[in-house]
């Protein structure tokens, strides 16, 4: 006699359920189950027993989301969050203020391991390393974008929400950001306000009205063990927000790749040229570095930042376009789009062979087509800088299929108190 599994229990937004909390999940949640239904719970830790209130429940979905509202059995790693806005229904910027800093890093290590086991079928061991430049995980964020509510107050958004939580402080923000008075000023008429605290000079405040607005340029100094340089970047452009990140990542990438004089290197998703500059110094004038970036502002900054290196060429293009990879539309290409795809050609400055490649893609990762094109260059080494471990694990599988093995992996706590973790991976050829 066969039995039909019971249907998962029906849960609605607002319901409070008692849960025994399991492992941490990617995204700042832990996993629990309630009568057959998976529950992703924020503000809790593995091993706890809690009462949780459902915050998201959609018909037909096999899981719901919830916030811990009462701890019945606490983890030994639980602490009182230092920030009054870190809690259910409040600011969504931090995920783990209720855990010790050491345990936060253990949780992030678990997430990286789980993503590689699930998506790349690889059993890896990695410990998340601290970066210099923050105090107990606080005061590190040198760039913050605040949302503005209908009353003109600057605040931060709730978790998975467009709701704005007015705040009087942000403990992970660099103190120079708060010293600008951004949280007490009336920003009526603006939709957001960005504040950047660069390594040189005072913090810069840029309000964002509904239209486009030019942002001032700030100066960032990078003093690493293997490289030092100065970079100009828009106050609203991309730059590593942790003060210890840029130098640490440059040292890690160049240490993994070990660039040699005369080599050809490709820096993909190059931003304002941080890795391209470090590579150029190592390959010298007899070598070649091609930096590919799509953002117009970043490309303009990179051209200035890299002007002193005659071996560097800066290419403004999407990385897939630079390789000549067609972009299929979600609904299938139209005839005109198909014609454009057939005319798409590899950018003339992108080499057919390269000794080294740096991949520093956005959160979505490089993807199957780009990793295939990178492998076709037959580099002796690839350094992949990833802000999302799931995208890195997925792309690791693609690279493995193309003949590149994961030779080294390091992870850094570049975003303390949040679920985010930065990984840098080295891939080397398994066979010619």
Short mmCIF file of C-alpha atoms in Angstrom, two decimals:
data_model
loop_
_atom_site.label_atom_id
_atom_site.label_comp_id
_atom_site.label_asym_id
_atom_site.label_seq_id
_atom_site.Cartn_x
_atom_site.Cartn_y
_atom_site.Cartn_z
CA UNK A 1 0.00 0.00 0.00
CA UNK A 2 1.40 3.39 -0.96
CA UNK A 3 0.75 6.56 0.94
CA UNK A 4 0.52 10.03 -0.51
CA UNK A 5 2.82 12.53 1.20
CA UNK A 6 0.95 15.12 3.18
CA UNK A 7 0.70 18.51 1.57
CA UNK A 8 2.86 21.20 3.16
CA UNK A 9 1.12 23.17 5.84
CA UNK A 10 -0.59 26.34 4.68
CA UNK A 11 1.07 29.43 6.08
CA UNK A 12 0.04 33.06 5.64
CA UNK A 13 1.81 36.35 6.19
CA UNK A 14 1.56 37.23 9.88
CA UNK A 15 1.39 33.65 11.16
CA UNK A 16 3.75 32.87 14.06
CA UNK A 17 5.26 29.37 14.17
CA UNK A 18 7.75 27.62 16.41
CA UNK A 19 10.81 26.40 14.51
CA UNK A 20 13.96 24.40 15.12
CA UNK A 21 16.55 26.19 13.02
CA UNK A 22 18.92 24.30 10.75
CA UNK A 23 21.83 25.33 8.58
CA UNK A 24 22.60 28.80 7.28
CA UNK A 25 21.53 29.53 3.69
CA UNK A 26 22.93 31.89 1.09
CA UNK A 27 21.33 35.31 1.48
CA UNK A 28 21.37 35.87 5.24
CA UNK A 29 18.72 33.28 6.16
CA UNK A 30 18.75 30.01 8.05
CA UNK A 31 16.68 27.03 6.98
CA UNK A 32 13.88 25.51 9.03
CA UNK A 33 10.81 23.37 8.32
CA UNK A 34 7.24 23.60 9.50
CA UNK A 35 5.01 20.62 8.76
CA UNK A 36 6.66 19.94 5.41
CA UNK A 37 7.09 23.56 4.36
CA UNK A 38 10.60 25.06 4.08
CA UNK A 39 10.96 28.31 6.02
CA UNK A 40 13.84 30.73 5.40
CA UNK A 41 14.29 32.64 8.64
CA UNK A 42 16.18 35.87 9.28
CA UNK A 43 17.58 37.05 12.63
CA UNK A 44 18.31 33.55 13.89
CA UNK A 45 21.26 31.14 14.01
CA UNK A 46 21.72 27.40 13.39
CA UNK A 47 20.67 25.25 16.34
CA UNK A 48 18.24 27.75 17.82
CA UNK A 49 14.59 27.21 18.62
CA UNK A 50 12.55 30.30 17.86
CA UNK A 51 9.15 31.74 17.26
CA UNK A 52 9.09 33.25 13.78
CA UNK A 53 6.54 35.42 12.02
CA UNK A 54 5.88 34.76 8.35
CA UNK A 55 6.77 37.77 6.18
CA UNK A 56 6.36 36.29 2.67
CA UNK A 57 4.06 33.48 1.57
CA UNK A 58 2.93 32.92 -2.00
CA UNK A 59 0.41 30.38 -3.16
CA UNK A 60 2.04 27.42 -4.86
CA UNK A 61 5.51 28.28 -3.54
CA UNK A 62 7.23 25.49 -1.63
CA UNK A 63 8.80 27.82 0.89
CA UNK A 64 7.98 30.89 2.93
CA UNK A 65 10.12 33.57 4.53
CA UNK A 66 9.96 34.63 8.15
CA UNK A 67 11.60 36.77 10.82
CA UNK A 68 12.58 35.44 14.24
CA UNK A 69 10.52 37.39 16.79
CA UNK A 70 11.37 35.38 19.92
CA UNK A 71 14.33 33.17 20.82
CA UNK A 72 13.30 30.13 22.86
CA UNK A 73 16.70 28.41 22.82
CA UNK A 74 19.66 30.61 21.94
CA UNK A 75 22.85 29.71 20.12
CA UNK A 76 26.01 30.16 22.21
CA UNK A 77 27.16 32.47 19.41
CA UNK A 78 24.24 34.88 19.81
CA UNK A 79 24.93 38.44 20.98
CA UNK A 80 22.82 41.57 21.34
CA UNK A 81 22.97 43.48 18.02
CA UNK A 82 24.98 46.69 18.52
CA UNK A 83 22.68 48.61 16.15
CA UNK A 84 19.11 49.47 17.26
CA UNK A 85 17.93 49.15 13.65
CA UNK A 86 19.10 45.53 13.24
CA UNK A 87 15.98 43.49 13.85
CA UNK A 88 12.69 42.20 12.45
CA UNK A 89 10.90 44.77 10.31
CA UNK A 90 13.76 47.25 10.52
CA UNK A 91 16.82 47.99 8.35
CA UNK A 92 17.73 45.28 5.87
CA UNK A 93 21.37 46.27 5.47
CA UNK A 94 22.83 43.88 8.03
CA UNK A 95 22.04 40.17 8.38
CA UNK A 96 24.20 38.89 11.23
CA UNK A 97 24.59 41.57 13.89
CA UNK A 98 23.08 39.07 16.34
CA UNK A 99 26.14 36.77 15.97
CA UNK A 100 29.72 37.12 17.12
CA UNK A 101 32.06 38.29 14.39
CA UNK A 102 33.94 34.98 14.48
CA UNK A 103 30.71 33.03 14.03
CA UNK A 104 29.61 35.30 11.19
CA UNK A 105 32.74 34.25 9.33
CA UNK A 106 32.08 30.58 10.10
CA UNK A 107 28.58 30.96 8.65
CA UNK A 108 29.95 32.57 5.50
CA UNK A 109 32.50 29.78 5.14
CA UNK A 110 29.65 27.26 5.38
CA UNK A 111 27.76 29.07 2.63
CA UNK A 112 30.78 29.06 0.30
CA UNK A 113 31.35 25.34 0.92
CA UNK A 114 27.67 24.54 0.34
CA UNK A 115 27.51 26.50 -2.92
CA UNK A 116 30.57 24.70 -4.29
CA UNK A 117 29.22 21.31 -3.23
CA UNK A 118 25.82 21.98 -4.80
CA UNK A 119 26.74 23.87 -7.98
CA UNK A 120 30.29 22.74 -8.77
CA UNK A 121 30.23 19.27 -7.15
CA UNK A 122 33.45 20.18 -5.40
CA UNK A 123 34.38 19.61 -1.77
CA UNK A 124 36.33 22.69 -0.76
CA UNK A 125 37.66 23.98 2.53
CA UNK A 126 37.93 27.73 3.02
CA UNK A 127 38.08 30.06 6.00
CA UNK A 128 36.76 33.61 5.67
CA UNK A 129 39.59 36.01 6.48
CA UNK A 130 39.29 39.40 8.16
CA UNK A 131 40.37 42.56 6.33
CA UNK A 132 42.22 45.45 7.96
CA UNK A 133 40.31 48.69 8.40
CA UNK A 134 37.26 48.08 10.55
CA UNK A 135 36.72 47.93 14.29
CA UNK A 136 34.91 44.77 15.40
CA UNK A 137 33.09 44.73 12.08
CA UNK A 138 31.86 48.32 12.39
CA UNK A 139 32.72 51.66 10.77
CA UNK A 140 34.06 50.12 7.57
CA UNK A 141 31.64 51.12 4.82
CA UNK A 142 33.16 54.04 2.90
CA UNK A 143 30.29 54.38 0.40
CA UNK A 144 26.63 54.40 1.38
CA UNK A 145 23.53 55.09 -0.66
CA UNK A 146 20.66 56.33 1.46
CA UNK A 147 17.08 56.34 0.24
CA UNK A 148 14.87 59.40 0.85
CA UNK A 149 11.32 59.04 2.16
CA UNK A 150 8.32 61.26 1.44
CA UNK A 151 9.20 63.59 4.32
CA UNK A 152 12.72 64.22 2.98
CA UNK A 153 14.52 62.06 5.55
CA UNK A 154 17.41 59.86 4.54
CA UNK A 155 17.12 56.25 5.58
CA UNK A 156 17.82 52.65 4.60
CA UNK A 157 15.54 50.08 3.04
CA UNK A 158 14.08 47.10 4.84
CA UNK A 159 14.97 43.55 3.87
CA UNK A 160 13.50 42.57 0.48
CA UNK A 161 11.43 45.74 0.57
CA UNK A 162 11.13 49.19 -0.95
CA UNK A 163 10.04 50.54 2.44
CA UNK A 164 12.41 53.16 3.86
CA UNK A 165 13.45 52.94 7.50
CA UNK A 166 14.49 56.36 8.86
CA UNK A 167 17.69 56.00 10.89
CA UNK A 168 19.71 58.29 13.10
CA UNK A 169 22.95 56.37 12.62
CA UNK A 170 24.51 53.50 10.69
CA UNK A 171 27.12 51.62 12.68
CA UNK A 172 28.79 49.96 9.70
CA UNK A 173 29.26 53.33 7.93
CA UNK A 174 32.59 55.13 8.06
CA UNK A 175 32.23 57.84 10.76
CA UNK A 176 33.11 60.49 8.14
CA UNK A 177 29.89 59.63 6.31
CA UNK A 178 27.77 60.32 9.38
CA UNK A 179 29.74 63.49 10.10
CA UNK A 180 28.40 65.04 6.88
CA UNK A 181 24.99 65.39 8.50
CA UNK A 182 23.36 63.29 5.80
CA UNK A 183 20.91 61.78 8.28
CA UNK A 184 19.69 65.11 9.66
CA UNK A 185 19.45 67.12 6.43
CA UNK A 186 16.14 67.67 4.63
CA UNK A 187 16.45 65.95 1.23
CA UNK A 188 12.98 66.81 -0.04
CA UNK A 189 12.86 66.58 -3.82
CA UNK A 190 15.61 63.96 -4.00
CA UNK A 191 15.11 60.23 -4.42
CA UNK A 192 18.40 59.20 -2.85
CA UNK A 193 21.65 60.57 -1.53
CA UNK A 194 25.08 58.96 -1.90
CA UNK A 195 28.00 59.62 0.42
CA UNK A 196 31.57 58.56 -0.36
CA UNK A 197 34.44 58.75 2.13
CA UNK A 198 37.55 58.29 -0.04
CA UNK A 199 41.04 57.54 1.20
CA UNK A 200 42.04 61.12 0.39
CA UNK A 201 40.04 64.21 1.34
CA UNK A 202 36.67 64.80 2.97
CA UNK A 203 33.52 62.79 2.47
CA UNK A 204 31.52 63.78 -0.61
CA UNK A 205 27.71 64.01 -0.61
CA UNK A 206 25.81 63.59 -3.88
CA UNK A 207 22.03 63.95 -3.93
CA UNK A 208 20.16 62.09 -6.63
CA UNK A 209 17.11 63.81 -8.09
CA UNK A 210 14.86 62.03 -10.53
CA UNK A 211 17.10 62.93 -13.48
CA UNK A 212 20.77 62.18 -14.14
CA UNK A 213 23.42 64.19 -12.34
CA UNK A 214 27.16 64.34 -12.72
CA UNK A 215 29.00 63.23 -9.59
CA UNK A 216 32.33 64.64 -8.42
CA UNK A 217 35.51 62.61 -8.78
CA UNK A 218 37.31 61.41 -5.67
CA UNK A 219 40.83 60.07 -5.21
CA UNK A 220 41.61 56.63 -3.83
CA UNK A 221 45.11 55.56 -2.79
CA UNK A 222 46.01 51.87 -2.80
CA UNK A 223 49.08 50.86 -0.83
CA UNK A 224 49.56 47.11 -1.04
CA UNK A 225 52.58 44.91 -0.47
CA UNK A 226 52.99 44.26 -4.19
CA UNK A 227 51.67 47.49 -5.67
CA UNK A 228 50.83 51.09 -4.90
CA UNK A 229 48.83 53.48 -7.02
CA UNK A 230 46.38 56.37 -7.10
CA UNK A 231 43.00 56.15 -8.78
CA UNK A 232 40.36 58.68 -9.64
CA UNK A 233 36.80 57.39 -9.51
CA UNK A 234 33.35 58.92 -9.52
CA UNK A 235 31.81 59.39 -6.09
CA UNK A 236 28.91 57.33 -7.43
CA UNK A 237 31.05 54.84 -9.36
CA UNK A 238 32.16 51.40 -8.27
CA UNK A 239 34.98 51.11 -5.76
CA UNK A 240 35.51 48.56 -3.02
CA UNK A 241 33.67 49.90 0.03
CA UNK A 242 35.85 48.25 2.67
CA UNK A 243 39.03 50.29 3.29
CA UNK A 244 41.20 47.17 3.37
CA UNK A 245 39.71 45.50 0.32
CA UNK A 246 41.48 47.06 -2.66
CA UNK A 247 45.01 46.51 -1.36
CA UNK A 248 44.28 42.99 -0.12
CA UNK A 249 42.64 41.96 -3.37
CA UNK A 250 45.50 43.33 -5.49
CA UNK A 251 48.02 41.41 -3.40
CA UNK A 252 45.93 38.25 -3.62
CA UNK A 253 45.36 38.42 -7.37
CA UNK A 254 48.97 39.22 -8.26
CA UNK A 255 50.19 36.61 -5.76
CA UNK A 256 48.04 33.95 -7.38
CA UNK A 257 48.83 34.88 -10.99
CA UNK A 258 52.53 35.66 -10.52
CA UNK A 259 52.69 37.89 -13.65
CA UNK A 260 55.94 37.81 -15.58
CA UNK A 261 57.63 40.39 -17.77
CA UNK A 262 56.47 40.22 -21.37
CA UNK A 263 53.20 38.38 -20.71
CA UNK A 264 49.78 39.28 -22.11
CA UNK A 265 47.01 39.79 -19.56
CA UNK A 266 43.30 40.44 -19.93
CA UNK A 267 41.41 42.34 -17.20
CA UNK A 268 37.68 41.73 -17.71
CA UNK A 269 35.07 43.92 -16.00
CA UNK A 270 38.03 46.19 -15.29
CA UNK A 271 36.26 49.09 -13.55
CA UNK A 272 38.59 52.05 -13.14
CA UNK A 273 41.71 49.95 -13.75
CA UNK A 274 42.85 48.67 -10.34
CA UNK A 275 43.96 45.19 -11.45
CA UNK A 276 45.07 46.39 -14.89
CA UNK A 277 47.53 48.82 -13.28
CA UNK A 278 48.97 46.15 -10.99
CA UNK A 279 49.31 43.74 -13.93
CA UNK A 280 50.93 46.41 -16.11
CA UNK A 281 53.66 47.03 -13.57
CA UNK A 282 54.50 43.33 -13.49
CA UNK A 283 54.39 42.55 -17.24
CA UNK A 284 56.31 45.73 -18.05
CA UNK A 285 56.54 47.58 -21.34
CA UNK A 286 57.36 44.35 -23.15
CA UNK A 287 54.03 42.90 -22.04
CA UNK A 288 50.45 43.81 -22.80
CA UNK A 289 47.31 44.38 -20.71
CA UNK A 290 43.83 44.78 -22.20
CA UNK A 291 41.22 46.18 -19.81
CA UNK A 292 37.57 45.67 -20.83
CA UNK A 293 34.77 47.65 -19.15
CA UNK A 294 31.28 48.67 -20.29
CA UNK A 295 30.45 51.61 -18.00
CA UNK A 296 31.30 54.88 -19.74
CA UNK A 297 32.26 56.70 -16.55
CA UNK A 298 34.51 53.89 -15.38
CA UNK A 299 36.16 53.69 -18.79
CA UNK A 300 36.91 57.43 -18.73
CA UNK A 301 38.44 57.07 -15.27
CA UNK A 302 40.40 53.99 -16.31
CA UNK A 303 41.86 55.81 -19.31
CA UNK A 304 43.24 58.49 -17.00
CA UNK A 305 44.33 56.09 -14.27
CA UNK A 306 46.19 53.88 -16.76
CA UNK A 307 47.66 56.61 -18.97
CA UNK A 308 51.10 56.14 -17.42
CA UNK A 309 51.24 52.51 -18.58
CA UNK A 310 51.99 52.29 -22.32
CA UNK A 311 51.37 48.54 -22.31
CA UNK A 312 47.67 48.96 -21.37
CA UNK A 313 44.78 49.26 -23.80
CA UNK A 314 41.35 50.22 -22.44
CA UNK A 315 38.33 48.84 -24.33
CA UNK A 316 34.84 50.17 -23.76
CA UNK A 317 32.53 47.23 -24.37
CA UNK A 318 30.45 44.63 -22.66
CA UNK A 319 32.66 41.62 -22.07
CA UNK A 320 30.47 39.30 -24.14
CA UNK A 321 30.43 41.86 -26.97
CA UNK A 322 34.22 42.19 -26.81
CA UNK A 323 34.46 38.44 -27.40
CA UNK A 324 31.84 38.57 -30.15
CA UNK A 325 29.35 36.46 -28.18
CA UNK A 326 25.73 36.93 -29.35
CA UNK A 327 23.20 37.94 -26.70
CA UNK A 328 19.96 36.03 -27.16
CA UNK A 329 16.77 37.74 -26.03
CA UNK A 330 14.55 35.98 -23.51
CA UNK A 331 11.78 35.47 -26.06
CA UNK A 332 14.11 34.44 -28.88
CA UNK A 333 15.91 36.76 -31.29
CA UNK A 334 13.95 38.65 -33.90
CA UNK A 335 15.15 38.70 -37.53
CA UNK A 336 16.74 42.13 -37.06
CA UNK A 337 18.41 41.03 -33.84
CA UNK A 338 19.64 37.86 -35.50
CA UNK A 339 21.14 39.95 -38.28
CA UNK A 340 22.91 42.14 -35.73
CA UNK A 341 24.21 39.03 -33.98
CA UNK A 342 25.65 37.65 -37.21
CA UNK A 343 27.50 40.94 -37.74
CA UNK A 344 28.93 40.94 -34.21
CA UNK A 345 32.70 40.60 -34.31
CA UNK A 346 35.39 40.15 -31.72
CA UNK A 347 36.92 43.48 -30.67
CA UNK A 348 40.24 43.92 -32.49
CA UNK A 349 42.13 44.72 -29.26
CA UNK A 350 41.01 41.51 -27.51
CA UNK A 351 43.82 39.00 -28.07
CA UNK A 352 43.30 35.47 -29.39
CA UNK A 353 45.70 34.18 -26.75
CA UNK A 354 46.51 35.45 -23.27
CA UNK A 355 48.83 34.29 -20.52
CA UNK A 356 46.71 35.64 -17.68
CA UNK A 357 43.07 36.63 -17.16
CA UNK A 358 41.42 38.51 -14.32
CA UNK A 359 37.65 38.10 -14.06
CA UNK A 360 35.90 40.55 -11.72
CA UNK A 361 32.27 40.35 -12.86
CA UNK A 362 29.15 41.81 -11.23
CA UNK A 363 27.09 39.74 -8.80
CA UNK A 364 25.55 37.65 -11.60
CA UNK A 365 28.97 36.24 -12.50
CA UNK A 366 30.67 35.75 -15.86
CA UNK A 367 28.44 32.96 -17.16
CA UNK A 368 28.85 30.05 -19.52
CA UNK A 369 29.68 31.96 -22.72
CA UNK A 370 32.28 34.28 -21.22
CA UNK A 371 34.03 31.50 -19.28
CA UNK A 372 34.17 29.48 -22.52
CA UNK A 373 35.76 32.41 -24.34
CA UNK A 374 38.24 32.91 -21.50
CA UNK A 375 39.23 29.24 -21.60
CA UNK A 376 39.67 29.48 -25.38
CA UNK A 377 42.43 32.06 -24.78
CA UNK A 378 44.38 29.20 -23.13
CA UNK A 379 45.76 31.33 -20.29
CA UNK A 380 48.12 29.63 -17.91
CA UNK A 381 46.17 31.11 -14.97
CA UNK A 382 42.81 32.80 -14.29
CA UNK A 383 42.05 34.86 -11.20
CA UNK A 384 38.31 35.18 -10.52
CA UNK A 385 37.18 37.87 -8.06
CA UNK A 386 33.60 37.14 -6.96
CA UNK A 387 31.16 38.93 -4.69
CA UNK A 388 28.65 36.08 -4.95
CA UNK A 389 29.74 32.53 -4.06
CA UNK A 390 26.91 30.89 -5.99
CA UNK A 391 27.92 32.60 -9.25
CA UNK A 392 31.55 31.65 -8.62
CA UNK A 393 30.65 28.02 -7.92
CA UNK A 394 28.52 27.82 -11.07
CA UNK A 395 31.29 29.37 -13.20
CA UNK A 396 33.83 27.02 -11.58
CA UNK A 397 31.85 24.14 -13.05
CA UNK A 398 31.93 25.81 -16.48
CA UNK A 399 35.69 26.34 -16.25
CA UNK A 400 36.23 22.75 -15.10
CA UNK A 401 34.38 21.53 -18.18
CA UNK A 402 36.65 23.75 -20.29
CA UNK A 403 39.84 22.29 -18.82
CA UNK A 404 40.57 24.56 -15.83
CA UNK A 405 40.76 23.34 -12.25
CA UNK A 406 40.32 25.30 -9.05
CA UNK A 407 43.86 25.54 -7.71
CA UNK A 408 43.33 27.96 -4.83
CA UNK A 409 40.43 29.71 -3.12
CA UNK A 410 40.44 32.48 -0.53
CA UNK A 411 37.48 34.26 1.03
CA UNK A 412 37.42 37.65 2.73
CA UNK A 413 35.02 39.34 5.12
CA UNK A 414 34.74 42.49 3.02
CA UNK A 415 31.20 43.17 4.29
CA UNK A 416 31.08 42.44 8.05
CA UNK A 417 27.64 42.12 9.67
CA UNK A 418 26.09 41.26 6.28
CA UNK A 419 25.79 37.90 4.51
CA UNK A 420 28.07 39.05 1.67
CA UNK A 421 31.52 37.55 1.24
CA UNK A 422 34.23 38.21 -1.36
CA UNK A 423 36.03 35.23 -2.87
CA UNK A 424 39.13 35.11 -5.03
CA UNK A 425 39.80 31.90 -6.92
CA UNK A 426 42.76 30.75 -8.98
CA UNK A 427 42.16 28.44 -11.92
CA UNK A 428 44.94 26.66 -13.80
CA UNK A 429 44.90 24.46 -16.90
CA UNK A 430 44.49 20.75 -16.30
CA UNK A 431 45.84 19.85 -19.74
CA UNK A 432 47.10 21.62 -22.87
#
